[in-house]
């Protein structure tokens, strides 16, 4: 059945003690609100509307960038969840279908939960769950099996507080009836707010059908009101993500110490040695091995790639059969063609290493191309920055770059050339050429002994003075 969704996200989140609105606090790299909007969309909502209020510009900026088709309505003052829904009345004017209301602070909600609710008959369908620890949630008070009302924690008295069935804050309403019922609620309660759950009584008084649906698993509906709860929710989500990858054929050693964000994709037979952080839109292929203490962000990694321990890889593309690390830093714009290798203490940025090219140790390769099968000697640096501008170094194929070569960019080295160790290359090197750019060595025979003799003399004179 078709439905629209309204997500309440105007609250400040006082209990977060933060300058950032609560719904923008991140769970595994994504704002809580991202998860809720995504669940609503995946459930098939024909329209998603978000109620914004506190620091609305920040929430709207996030929505515009991630979900440009989501509409927002403004709740100027946060007078309660019932009042928040009222703010959407005008936008939804004339909509006669089902309206699913969700809280922006329950990021674990699943599309299936929303779909199930949308398919349940009733003028007000309220999703409830049994919580081991119901503290903080609205309690569902039943009489003879039927729900008679929902009471908030702060208003609950003795017996009510002991009730374990809680309001998840997720409901499906007949939109027309909802906006009508909202006219009749008041704010005579402990918080002086217009509570959305209070419409339940109004629905019942009017003889409209109220249907409770009890969810099987409360963990999908944990509300996040402070950073402790944020961490709990993040843990639950992480466990789910890890399990999904494991069941898809990824081996994760020490899974308690792995951090994988929700959009990460990992191919089968890849092995991960935690602690590891894999973030953003990273995609890792099949048969790879990712070493411990490595962080990978927004990168694309092919098949059979070996990333050793202690690497940092951001915005990079690694083709099949490449290898990296240990202790390598691959920054944005790094592109390793197949069989290329970047080794220990090598930093790359906007560097393309073509097929089979290697930089095994201690190098900085920035704004450069390294041709096929070229070998970069230890200590090589592309001097890409002159204090004002960045310049490129282009190195051809089958080049042997001697250790400790400095390339003063812009500079080009032709195919099959060599640079002598310790060279400072300031001019282009043609093909098949040896470039030597360092002072020639001079050997002074017998000079070693005469220098030592001089030193000895000086030392004796000195010690004579002291005594
Ligand atoms: C709410 C429910 C409670 C339920 C719980 C589930 C009410 C009164 N209580 O409590 O029964 O068990 O969720 O998690 O609804 N918001 C606004 N405008 C406002 C106030 C809140 O947009 O004026 C938004 C908040 O940003 C938040 C959501 O509504 O995303 C829920 O508000 P919150 O204050 O967290 O309600 P709870 O006390 O958790
Ligand atoms: Ca809440």
Short mmCIF file of C-alpha atoms and ligand atoms in Angstrom, two decimals:
data_model
loop_
_atom_site.label_atom_id
_atom_site.label_comp_id
_atom_site.label_asym_id
_atom_site.label_seq_id
_atom_site.Cartn_x
_atom_site.Cartn_y
_atom_site.Cartn_z
CA UNK A 1 0.00 0.00 0.00
CA UNK A 2 1.35 3.43 -0.82
CA UNK A 3 2.24 5.76 2.02
CA UNK A 4 4.13 8.90 2.92
CA UNK A 5 6.55 9.30 5.79
CA UNK A 6 7.05 12.10 8.25
CA UNK A 7 10.28 12.09 10.23
CA UNK A 8 10.52 14.18 13.39
CA UNK A 9 13.92 15.80 13.60
CA UNK A 10 13.41 19.29 15.02
CA UNK A 11 14.56 18.60 18.57
CA UNK A 12 17.72 20.00 20.03
CA UNK A 13 18.82 16.84 21.75
CA UNK A 14 19.56 18.59 25.03
CA UNK A 15 20.91 15.38 26.53
CA UNK A 16 23.66 15.29 23.89
CA UNK A 17 25.20 18.49 25.29
CA UNK A 18 26.27 19.44 21.80
CA UNK A 19 26.31 22.31 19.32
CA UNK A 20 25.24 19.89 16.61
CA UNK A 21 21.56 18.96 16.33
CA UNK A 22 21.00 15.47 17.67
CA UNK A 23 19.91 13.83 14.41
CA UNK A 24 23.19 14.87 12.75
CA UNK A 25 25.31 12.98 15.24
CA UNK A 26 26.98 10.15 13.41
CA UNK A 27 26.64 6.41 13.75
CA UNK A 28 29.38 4.68 11.77
CA UNK A 29 30.10 7.82 9.81
CA UNK A 30 26.53 8.68 8.85
CA UNK A 31 24.13 11.03 10.65
CA UNK A 32 21.36 9.19 12.49
CA UNK A 33 18.85 10.87 10.22
CA UNK A 34 20.51 9.28 7.16
CA UNK A 35 19.53 5.83 8.41
CA UNK A 36 15.94 6.81 9.06
CA UNK A 37 15.45 8.51 5.67
CA UNK A 38 17.10 5.57 3.93
CA UNK A 39 14.86 3.05 5.70
CA UNK A 40 11.78 5.08 4.73
CA UNK A 41 12.87 5.24 1.10
CA UNK A 42 13.75 1.57 0.94
CA UNK A 43 10.39 0.71 2.44
CA UNK A 44 8.85 2.43 -0.58
CA UNK A 45 7.59 5.74 0.80
CA UNK A 46 6.18 7.84 -2.03
CA UNK A 47 7.29 10.97 -0.22
CA UNK A 48 9.54 11.65 2.75
CA UNK A 49 9.02 14.81 4.77
CA UNK A 50 11.31 15.83 7.62
CA UNK A 51 10.33 18.22 10.40
CA UNK A 52 13.33 20.46 11.08
CA UNK A 53 13.74 23.09 13.78
CA UNK A 54 16.80 23.43 15.94
CA UNK A 55 19.68 24.53 13.64
CA UNK A 56 17.51 23.73 10.66
CA UNK A 57 20.11 25.05 8.19
CA UNK A 58 22.51 22.28 9.15
CA UNK A 59 19.88 19.58 8.88
CA UNK A 60 18.64 20.97 5.56
CA UNK A 61 22.14 21.21 4.20
CA UNK A 62 22.68 17.54 4.98
CA UNK A 63 19.34 16.54 3.45
CA UNK A 64 19.96 18.58 0.29
CA UNK A 65 23.27 16.93 -0.29
CA UNK A 66 22.25 13.34 0.44
CA UNK A 67 18.53 13.26 -0.31
CA UNK A 68 17.61 16.22 -2.53
CA UNK A 69 14.04 14.98 -3.06
CA UNK A 70 13.21 14.99 0.65
CA UNK A 71 10.98 17.89 1.71
CA UNK A 72 11.23 19.71 4.98
CA UNK A 73 8.79 21.61 7.17
CA UNK A 74 9.81 24.01 9.87
CA UNK A 75 8.89 23.75 13.53
CA UNK A 76 9.97 27.06 14.94
CA UNK A 77 9.59 26.19 18.59
CA UNK A 78 9.96 22.66 19.84
CA UNK A 79 6.69 22.25 21.67
CA UNK A 80 6.58 18.48 21.48
CA UNK A 81 6.23 15.61 19.03
CA UNK A 82 2.48 16.23 18.52
CA UNK A 83 3.18 19.85 17.69
CA UNK A 84 5.97 18.78 15.32
CA UNK A 85 3.51 16.69 13.33
CA UNK A 86 1.05 19.61 13.23
CA UNK A 87 3.71 21.65 11.45
CA UNK A 88 3.39 19.33 8.44
CA UNK A 89 -0.35 19.85 8.16
CA UNK A 90 -0.15 22.47 5.47
CA UNK A 91 2.34 20.59 3.31
CA UNK A 92 0.29 17.40 3.53
CA UNK A 93 -3.02 19.23 3.10
CA UNK A 94 -5.34 17.15 1.01
CA UNK A 95 -3.32 13.96 1.43
CA UNK A 96 -5.78 11.26 2.38
CA UNK A 97 -3.55 8.18 2.49
CA UNK A 98 -1.37 6.58 5.12
CA UNK A 99 1.19 8.62 6.95
CA UNK A 100 4.00 6.82 8.73
CA UNK A 101 5.57 8.87 11.48
CA UNK A 102 9.12 8.08 12.55
CA UNK A 103 11.55 9.61 15.02
CA UNK A 104 14.81 10.93 13.61
CA UNK A 105 16.67 9.45 16.56
CA UNK A 106 15.96 5.75 16.01
CA UNK A 107 18.57 4.90 13.38
CA UNK A 108 18.23 1.12 13.57
CA UNK A 109 14.71 1.04 12.15
CA UNK A 110 14.45 -1.37 9.23
CA UNK A 111 12.53 -0.95 5.97
CA UNK A 112 10.62 -4.16 6.72
CA UNK A 113 9.30 -2.68 9.97
CA UNK A 114 7.99 0.33 8.09
CA UNK A 115 6.53 -1.76 5.30
CA UNK A 116 4.81 -4.06 7.77
CA UNK A 117 3.26 -1.09 9.49
CA UNK A 118 2.08 0.39 6.22
CA UNK A 119 0.34 -2.87 5.38
CA UNK A 120 -1.49 -3.16 8.69
CA UNK A 121 -5.14 -2.09 8.64
CA UNK A 122 -6.19 0.56 11.14
CA UNK A 123 -6.64 4.29 11.55
CA UNK A 124 -3.72 4.41 13.96
CA UNK A 125 -1.26 1.56 13.98
CA UNK A 126 1.28 1.89 16.75
CA UNK A 127 4.46 -0.15 16.79
CA UNK A 128 5.32 -1.34 20.28
CA UNK A 129 8.06 -3.58 21.64
CA UNK A 130 8.99 -5.35 24.83
CA UNK A 131 12.06 -3.73 26.35
CA UNK A 132 14.11 -5.34 29.10
CA UNK A 133 14.85 -1.89 30.36
CA UNK A 134 11.96 0.41 29.42
CA UNK A 135 13.37 3.46 31.20
CA UNK A 136 12.96 6.61 29.15
CA UNK A 137 10.31 5.28 26.79
CA UNK A 138 6.58 5.87 26.70
CA UNK A 139 4.77 2.89 28.28
CA UNK A 140 1.92 1.18 26.50
CA UNK A 141 -0.92 0.76 28.97
CA UNK A 142 -3.34 -2.00 28.06
CA UNK A 143 -6.71 -2.94 29.41
CA UNK A 144 -8.15 -6.30 28.50
CA UNK A 145 -5.53 -6.66 25.77
CA UNK A 146 -6.46 -3.39 24.09
CA UNK A 147 -4.20 -0.37 24.29
CA UNK A 148 -5.91 2.31 26.31
CA UNK A 149 -3.18 4.97 26.39
CA UNK A 150 0.54 5.68 26.24
CA UNK A 151 2.17 7.37 29.19
CA UNK A 152 5.56 9.06 29.06
CA UNK A 153 8.29 8.11 31.51
CA UNK A 154 8.10 11.47 33.23
CA UNK A 155 4.35 11.24 33.71
CA UNK A 156 4.20 7.55 34.62
CA UNK A 157 3.08 6.54 38.11
CA UNK A 158 4.01 3.46 40.17
CA UNK A 159 2.54 0.51 38.28
CA UNK A 160 2.80 2.21 34.89
CA UNK A 161 6.56 2.50 35.27
CA UNK A 162 6.84 -1.28 35.62
CA UNK A 163 5.30 -1.88 32.21
CA UNK A 164 7.83 -3.32 29.78
CA UNK A 165 5.90 -2.76 26.58
CA UNK A 166 7.10 0.55 25.15
CA UNK A 167 6.14 2.91 22.36
CA UNK A 168 8.79 2.74 19.62
CA UNK A 169 7.72 6.17 18.35
CA UNK A 170 6.72 4.68 15.01
CA UNK A 171 3.14 4.85 13.85
CA UNK A 172 0.99 4.56 10.75
CA UNK A 173 -1.92 7.00 10.64
CA UNK A 174 -4.83 7.81 8.46
CA UNK A 175 -3.50 11.28 7.66
CA UNK A 176 -6.83 13.09 7.71
CA UNK A 177 -7.81 11.64 11.06
CA UNK A 178 -4.37 12.33 12.52
CA UNK A 179 -4.48 16.06 11.81
CA UNK A 180 -8.02 16.23 13.13
CA UNK A 181 -7.11 14.40 16.35
CA UNK A 182 -4.07 16.63 16.91
CA UNK A 183 -6.45 19.59 17.34
CA UNK A 184 -7.67 17.99 20.56
CA UNK A 185 -4.48 17.26 22.44
CA UNK A 186 -3.10 19.53 25.15
CA UNK A 187 0.17 20.06 26.98
CA UNK A 188 -0.94 19.40 30.53
CA UNK A 189 1.87 17.06 31.40
CA UNK A 190 5.22 16.89 33.15
CA UNK A 191 7.10 18.40 30.20
CA UNK A 192 4.48 20.92 29.13
CA UNK A 193 4.64 19.49 25.61
CA UNK A 194 2.13 18.38 23.02
CA UNK A 195 2.74 14.64 22.94
CA UNK A 196 2.02 12.80 19.72
CA UNK A 197 1.13 9.57 21.56
CA UNK A 198 -1.75 11.47 23.17
CA UNK A 199 -3.70 11.25 19.92
CA UNK A 200 -4.28 7.60 20.75
CA UNK A 201 -6.94 8.51 23.30
CA UNK A 202 -8.60 10.85 20.82
CA UNK A 203 -8.73 8.13 18.18
CA UNK A 204 -10.37 5.79 20.67
CA UNK A 205 -12.89 8.38 21.83
CA UNK A 206 -13.96 8.94 18.26
CA UNK A 207 -14.30 5.23 17.64
CA UNK A 208 -11.43 5.15 15.15
CA UNK A 209 -9.53 1.92 14.94
CA UNK A 210 -6.31 1.75 16.98
CA UNK A 211 -4.13 -1.29 16.28
CA UNK A 212 -0.99 -2.15 18.22
CA UNK A 213 1.69 -4.16 16.44
CA UNK A 214 4.25 -5.73 18.73
CA UNK A 215 7.70 -5.88 17.16
CA UNK A 216 9.70 -9.05 17.61
CA UNK A 217 12.98 -7.41 18.36
CA UNK A 218 13.29 -4.21 20.36
CA UNK A 219 16.87 -3.62 19.22
CA UNK A 220 15.66 -2.06 15.94
CA UNK A 221 13.92 0.72 17.84
CA UNK A 222 16.46 1.87 20.37
CA UNK A 223 16.08 5.63 20.65
CA UNK A 224 19.23 7.68 20.97
CA UNK A 225 18.97 10.50 23.48
CA UNK A 226 22.59 10.81 24.60
CA UNK A 227 26.07 9.77 23.52
CA UNK A 228 26.03 6.63 25.64
CA UNK A 229 23.01 5.40 23.73
CA UNK A 230 24.68 6.50 20.50
CA UNK A 231 27.58 4.18 21.24
CA UNK A 232 25.21 1.31 22.03
CA UNK A 233 23.38 1.75 18.76
CA UNK A 234 26.64 1.97 16.87
CA UNK A 235 27.73 -1.32 18.41
CA UNK A 236 24.52 -3.06 17.38
CA UNK A 237 24.82 -1.72 13.84
CA UNK A 238 28.46 -2.70 13.60
CA UNK A 239 27.68 -6.25 14.68
CA UNK A 240 25.07 -6.46 11.95
CA UNK A 241 27.44 -5.13 9.30
CA UNK A 242 30.21 -7.51 10.35
CA UNK A 243 27.82 -10.45 10.26
CA UNK A 244 26.58 -9.48 6.80
CA UNK A 245 30.14 -9.46 5.45
CA UNK A 246 31.00 -12.71 7.22
CA UNK A 247 27.99 -14.45 5.72
CA UNK A 248 28.98 -13.05 2.32
CA UNK A 249 32.34 -14.81 2.54
CA UNK A 250 34.66 -12.32 4.21
CA UNK A 251 36.96 -13.56 6.98
CA UNK A 252 37.37 -11.08 9.78
CA UNK A 253 39.93 -11.88 12.44
CA UNK A 254 39.32 -10.26 15.80
CA UNK A 255 35.91 -8.93 14.68
CA UNK A 256 35.32 -6.99 17.91
CA UNK A 257 37.99 -4.54 16.82
CA UNK A 258 36.86 -3.91 13.29
CA UNK A 259 35.12 -0.70 12.20
CA UNK A 260 33.24 -0.90 8.91
CA UNK A 261 30.86 1.79 7.72
CA UNK A 262 27.52 0.84 6.18
CA UNK A 263 28.25 1.57 2.51
CA UNK A 264 31.47 -0.43 2.38
CA UNK A 265 31.51 -3.39 -0.01
CA UNK A 266 33.88 -6.32 0.41
CA UNK A 267 34.33 -9.30 -1.93
CA UNK A 268 34.46 -12.94 -0.92
CA UNK A 269 37.60 -14.61 0.34
CA UNK A 270 38.99 -11.32 1.46
CA UNK A 271 40.66 -11.53 4.84
CA UNK A 272 40.70 -8.69 7.32
CA UNK A 273 42.97 -8.53 10.33
CA UNK A 274 41.47 -6.13 12.82
CA UNK A 275 41.92 -3.56 14.25
CA UNK A 276 41.03 -1.94 10.96
CA UNK A 277 38.86 1.00 9.90
CA UNK A 278 37.09 0.83 6.56
CA UNK A 279 35.09 3.93 5.77
CA UNK A 280 32.86 5.73 3.32
CA UNK A 281 32.22 4.25 -0.09
CA UNK A 282 35.19 1.94 -0.04
CA UNK A 283 34.89 -1.11 -2.24
CA UNK A 284 37.29 -3.99 -1.73
CA UNK A 285 37.42 -6.88 -4.20
CA UNK A 286 37.85 -10.61 -3.75
CA UNK A 287 40.78 -12.47 -2.28
CA UNK A 288 42.40 -9.41 -0.71
CA UNK A 289 44.18 -9.21 2.58
CA UNK A 290 43.93 -6.12 4.77
CA UNK A 291 46.48 -5.84 7.55
CA UNK A 292 45.96 -4.56 11.06
CA UNK A 293 46.06 -0.87 12.06
CA UNK A 294 45.07 0.16 8.57
CA UNK A 295 42.50 2.82 7.69
CA UNK A 296 40.86 2.86 4.27
CA UNK A 297 38.46 5.60 3.17
CA UNK A 298 36.48 6.09 -0.01
CA UNK A 299 38.81 3.91 -2.03
CA UNK A 300 38.38 1.26 -4.68
CA UNK A 301 40.47 -1.82 -4.24
CA UNK A 302 40.53 -4.60 -6.85
CA UNK A 303 40.99 -8.35 -6.43
CA UNK A 304 43.95 -10.08 -4.78
CA UNK A 305 45.32 -6.88 -3.36
CA UNK A 306 47.58 -7.07 -0.35
CA UNK A 307 47.52 -4.21 2.12
CA UNK A 308 50.02 -4.78 4.89
CA UNK A 309 49.72 -3.38 8.43
CA UNK A 310 49.70 0.33 9.32
CA UNK A 311 48.53 1.80 6.04
CA UNK A 312 46.40 4.87 5.41
CA UNK A 313 44.54 4.81 2.12
CA UNK A 314 42.18 7.61 1.13
CA UNK A 315 40.48 8.34 -2.18
CA UNK A 316 42.74 5.88 -3.96
CA UNK A 317 42.22 3.29 -6.67
CA UNK A 318 44.18 0.07 -6.48
CA UNK A 319 43.82 -2.32 -9.37
CA UNK A 320 44.08 -6.12 -9.10
CA UNK A 321 47.26 -7.69 -7.72
CA UNK A 322 48.72 -4.50 -6.31
CA UNK A 323 50.39 -4.40 -2.93
CA UNK A 324 50.83 -1.71 -0.35
CA UNK A 325 52.69 -1.20 2.90
CA UNK A 326 53.49 -1.78 5.65
CA UNK A 327 53.41 1.88 6.74
CA UNK A 328 52.29 3.43 3.47
CA UNK A 329 50.17 6.54 3.07
CA UNK A 330 48.12 6.70 -0.11
CA UNK A 331 46.32 9.99 -0.44
CA UNK A 332 43.61 11.22 -2.75
CA UNK A 333 44.18 10.65 -6.42
CA UNK A 334 46.56 7.77 -6.01
CA UNK A 335 46.06 5.20 -8.76
CA UNK A 336 47.95 1.93 -8.73
CA UNK A 337 47.65 -0.07 -11.93
CA UNK A 338 47.83 -3.83 -11.65
CA UNK A 339 50.94 -5.31 -10.07
CA UNK A 340 52.18 -1.90 -8.97
CA UNK A 341 53.64 -1.77 -5.49
CA UNK A 342 54.02 0.91 -2.86
CA UNK A 343 56.13 -0.09 0.10
CA UNK A 344 57.30 1.07 3.49
CA UNK A 345 57.18 4.76 4.41
CA UNK A 346 56.05 5.79 0.98
CA UNK A 347 53.53 8.61 0.62
CA UNK A 348 51.64 9.15 -2.61
CA UNK A 349 49.21 11.85 -3.75
CA UNK A 350 47.71 12.26 -7.22
CA UNK A 351 50.23 9.69 -8.34
CA UNK A 352 49.62 7.13 -11.03
CA UNK A 353 51.89 4.13 -10.88
CA UNK A 354 51.45 2.21 -14.07
CA UNK A 355 51.49 -1.56 -14.44
CA UNK A 356 54.26 -3.16 -12.42
CA UNK A 357 55.80 0.13 -11.24
CA UNK A 358 57.37 -0.01 -7.80
CA UNK A 359 58.26 2.38 -5.03
CA UNK A 360 59.43 0.10 -2.28
CA UNK A 361 60.81 2.37 0.39
CA UNK A 362 60.91 5.89 1.83
CA UNK A 363 59.52 8.08 -0.94
CA UNK A 364 57.18 10.95 -1.60
CA UNK A 365 55.41 10.71 -4.94
CA UNK A 366 53.03 13.60 -5.51
CA UNK A 367 51.47 14.89 -8.75
CA UNK A 368 53.26 12.37 -10.90
CA UNK A 369 53.04 9.45 -13.28
CA UNK A 370 55.40 6.56 -13.04
CA UNK A 371 55.57 4.43 -16.19
CA UNK A 372 55.25 0.69 -16.55
CA UNK A 373 57.82 -1.40 -14.67
CA UNK A 374 59.71 1.65 -13.52
CA UNK A 375 61.53 1.26 -10.24
CA UNK A 376 61.68 4.16 -7.81
CA UNK A 377 64.71 3.95 -5.56
CA UNK A 378 64.60 4.50 -1.81
CA UNK A 379 64.51 8.11 -0.74
CA UNK A 380 63.14 9.47 -4.02
CA UNK A 381 61.09 12.65 -3.75
CA UNK A 382 59.03 14.45 -6.34
CA UNK A 383 59.46 18.08 -5.33
CA UNK A 384 56.05 19.12 -6.56
CA UNK A 385 55.59 22.35 -4.66
CA UNK A 386 57.60 25.52 -5.18
CA UNK A 387 55.87 27.42 -2.42
CA UNK A 388 53.21 28.76 -4.77
CA UNK A 389 52.14 26.10 -7.25
CA UNK A 390 52.06 22.35 -7.63
CA UNK A 391 53.91 20.86 -10.61
CA UNK A 392 53.98 17.41 -12.20
CA UNK A 393 56.71 14.86 -12.61
CA UNK A 394 56.31 12.46 -15.54
CA UNK A 395 58.50 9.40 -15.49
CA UNK A 396 58.43 7.00 -18.45
CA UNK A 397 58.45 3.22 -18.50
CA UNK A 398 61.31 0.91 -17.52
CA UNK A 399 63.11 3.76 -15.83
CA UNK A 400 65.52 3.05 -13.01
CA UNK A 401 65.38 5.90 -10.54
CA UNK A 402 68.47 5.80 -8.34
CA UNK A 403 68.13 6.12 -4.58
CA UNK A 404 67.65 9.57 -3.18
CA UNK A 405 66.77 11.22 -6.48
CA UNK A 406 64.97 14.55 -6.22
CA UNK A 407 62.75 15.51 -9.13
CA UNK A 408 62.31 19.28 -9.23
CA UNK A 409 58.95 19.49 -10.98
CA UNK A 410 57.86 20.21 -13.62
CA UNK A 411 60.15 17.62 -15.10
CA UNK A 412 60.00 14.63 -17.45
CA UNK A 413 62.05 11.49 -17.70
CA UNK A 414 61.94 9.48 -20.94
CA UNK A 415 61.49 5.70 -21.22
CA UNK A 416 64.38 3.33 -20.39
CA UNK A 417 66.45 6.03 -18.69
CA UNK A 418 68.38 6.02 -15.44
CA UNK A 419 69.04 8.59 -12.79
CA UNK A 420 72.14 8.28 -10.68
CA UNK A 421 71.64 7.92 -6.94
CA UNK A 422 71.58 11.25 -5.16
CA UNK A 423 70.72 13.23 -8.27
CA UNK A 424 68.77 16.44 -8.21
CA UNK A 425 66.94 16.34 -11.53
CA UNK A 426 66.05 19.84 -12.62
CA UNK A 427 65.91 19.30 -16.39
CA UNK A 428 64.03 16.82 -18.55
CA UNK A 429 65.84 13.54 -19.20
CA UNK A 430 65.42 12.14 -22.74
CA UNK A 431 64.87 8.43 -23.48
CA UNK A 432 67.64 5.88 -22.95
CA UNK A 433 69.72 8.38 -21.03
CA UNK A 434 71.69 8.29 -17.82
CA UNK A 435 71.23 11.49 -15.86
CA UNK A 436 73.81 12.29 -13.21
CA UNK A 437 73.14 15.47 -11.31
CA UNK A 438 75.47 15.56 -8.35
CA UNK A 439 79.02 16.67 -7.60
CA UNK A 440 81.68 14.30 -8.91
CA UNK A 441 83.56 12.35 -6.23
CA UNK A 442 87.22 13.20 -5.61
CA UNK A 443 89.57 10.86 -3.68
CA UNK A 444 92.60 12.41 -1.91
CA UNK A 445 95.06 9.67 -1.20
CA UNK A 446 96.73 9.77 2.26
CA UNK A 447 94.52 12.66 3.32
CA UNK A 448 92.66 10.54 5.88
CA UNK A 449 95.74 10.03 8.05
CA UNK A 450 96.81 13.69 7.92
CA UNK A 451 93.33 14.78 9.01
CA UNK A 452 93.38 12.35 11.92
CA UNK A 453 96.83 13.60 12.95
CA UNK A 454 95.58 17.19 12.97
CA UNK A 455 92.63 16.23 15.10
CA UNK A 456 94.79 14.41 17.62
CA UNK A 457 97.05 17.46 17.96
CA UNK A 458 94.15 19.75 18.56
CA UNK A 459 92.79 17.46 21.27
CA UNK A 460 96.11 17.36 23.14
CA UNK A 461 96.47 21.15 23.11
CA UNK A 462 92.99 21.41 24.52
CA UNK A 463 93.48 18.92 27.38
CA UNK A 464 96.75 20.74 28.28
CA UNK A 465 94.77 23.96 28.80
CA UNK A 466 92.16 22.33 31.03
CA UNK A 467 94.59 20.89 33.62
C1 LIG B 1 9.36 9.67 22.19
C2 LIG B 1 7.93 9.28 22.55
C3 LIG B 1 7.94 8.06 23.45
C4 LIG B 1 8.68 6.94 22.75
C5 LIG B 1 10.06 7.36 22.28
C6 LIG B 1 10.65 6.32 21.38
C7 LIG B 1 6.66 11.37 22.65
C8 LIG B 1 6.09 12.39 23.52
N1 LIG B 1 7.31 10.38 23.26
O1 LIG B 1 10.01 10.01 23.40
O2 LIG B 1 6.62 7.65 23.77
O3 LIG B 1 8.78 5.82 23.62
O4 LIG B 1 9.99 8.58 21.51
O5 LIG B 1 11.98 6.61 21.06
O6 LIG B 1 6.50 11.41 21.46
N2 LIG B 1 10.98 16.27 18.09
C9 LIG B 1 10.60 17.29 17.27
N3 LIG B 1 9.96 18.36 17.80
C10 LIG B 1 9.68 18.46 19.13
C11 LIG B 1 10.09 17.41 19.97
C12 LIG B 1 10.74 16.32 19.42
O7 LIG B 1 10.81 17.25 16.04
O8 LIG B 1 9.09 19.47 19.53
C13 LIG B 1 11.69 15.12 17.49
C14 LIG B 1 13.06 14.90 18.08
O9 LIG B 1 14.04 15.59 17.31
C15 LIG B 1 13.23 13.39 18.01
C16 LIG B 1 11.82 12.87 18.04
O10 LIG B 1 10.97 13.95 17.77
O11 LIG B 1 13.84 13.00 16.80
C17 LIG B 1 11.47 12.27 19.42
O12 LIG B 1 11.63 13.26 20.41
P1 LIG B 1 12.32 12.93 21.79
O13 LIG B 1 12.34 14.16 22.60
O14 LIG B 1 13.57 12.20 21.60
O15 LIG B 1 11.20 11.95 22.40
P2 LIG B 1 11.42 10.82 23.48
O16 LIG B 1 11.49 11.44 24.82
O17 LIG B 1 12.49 9.93 23.10
CA1 LIG B 2 14.13 9.98 21.63
#
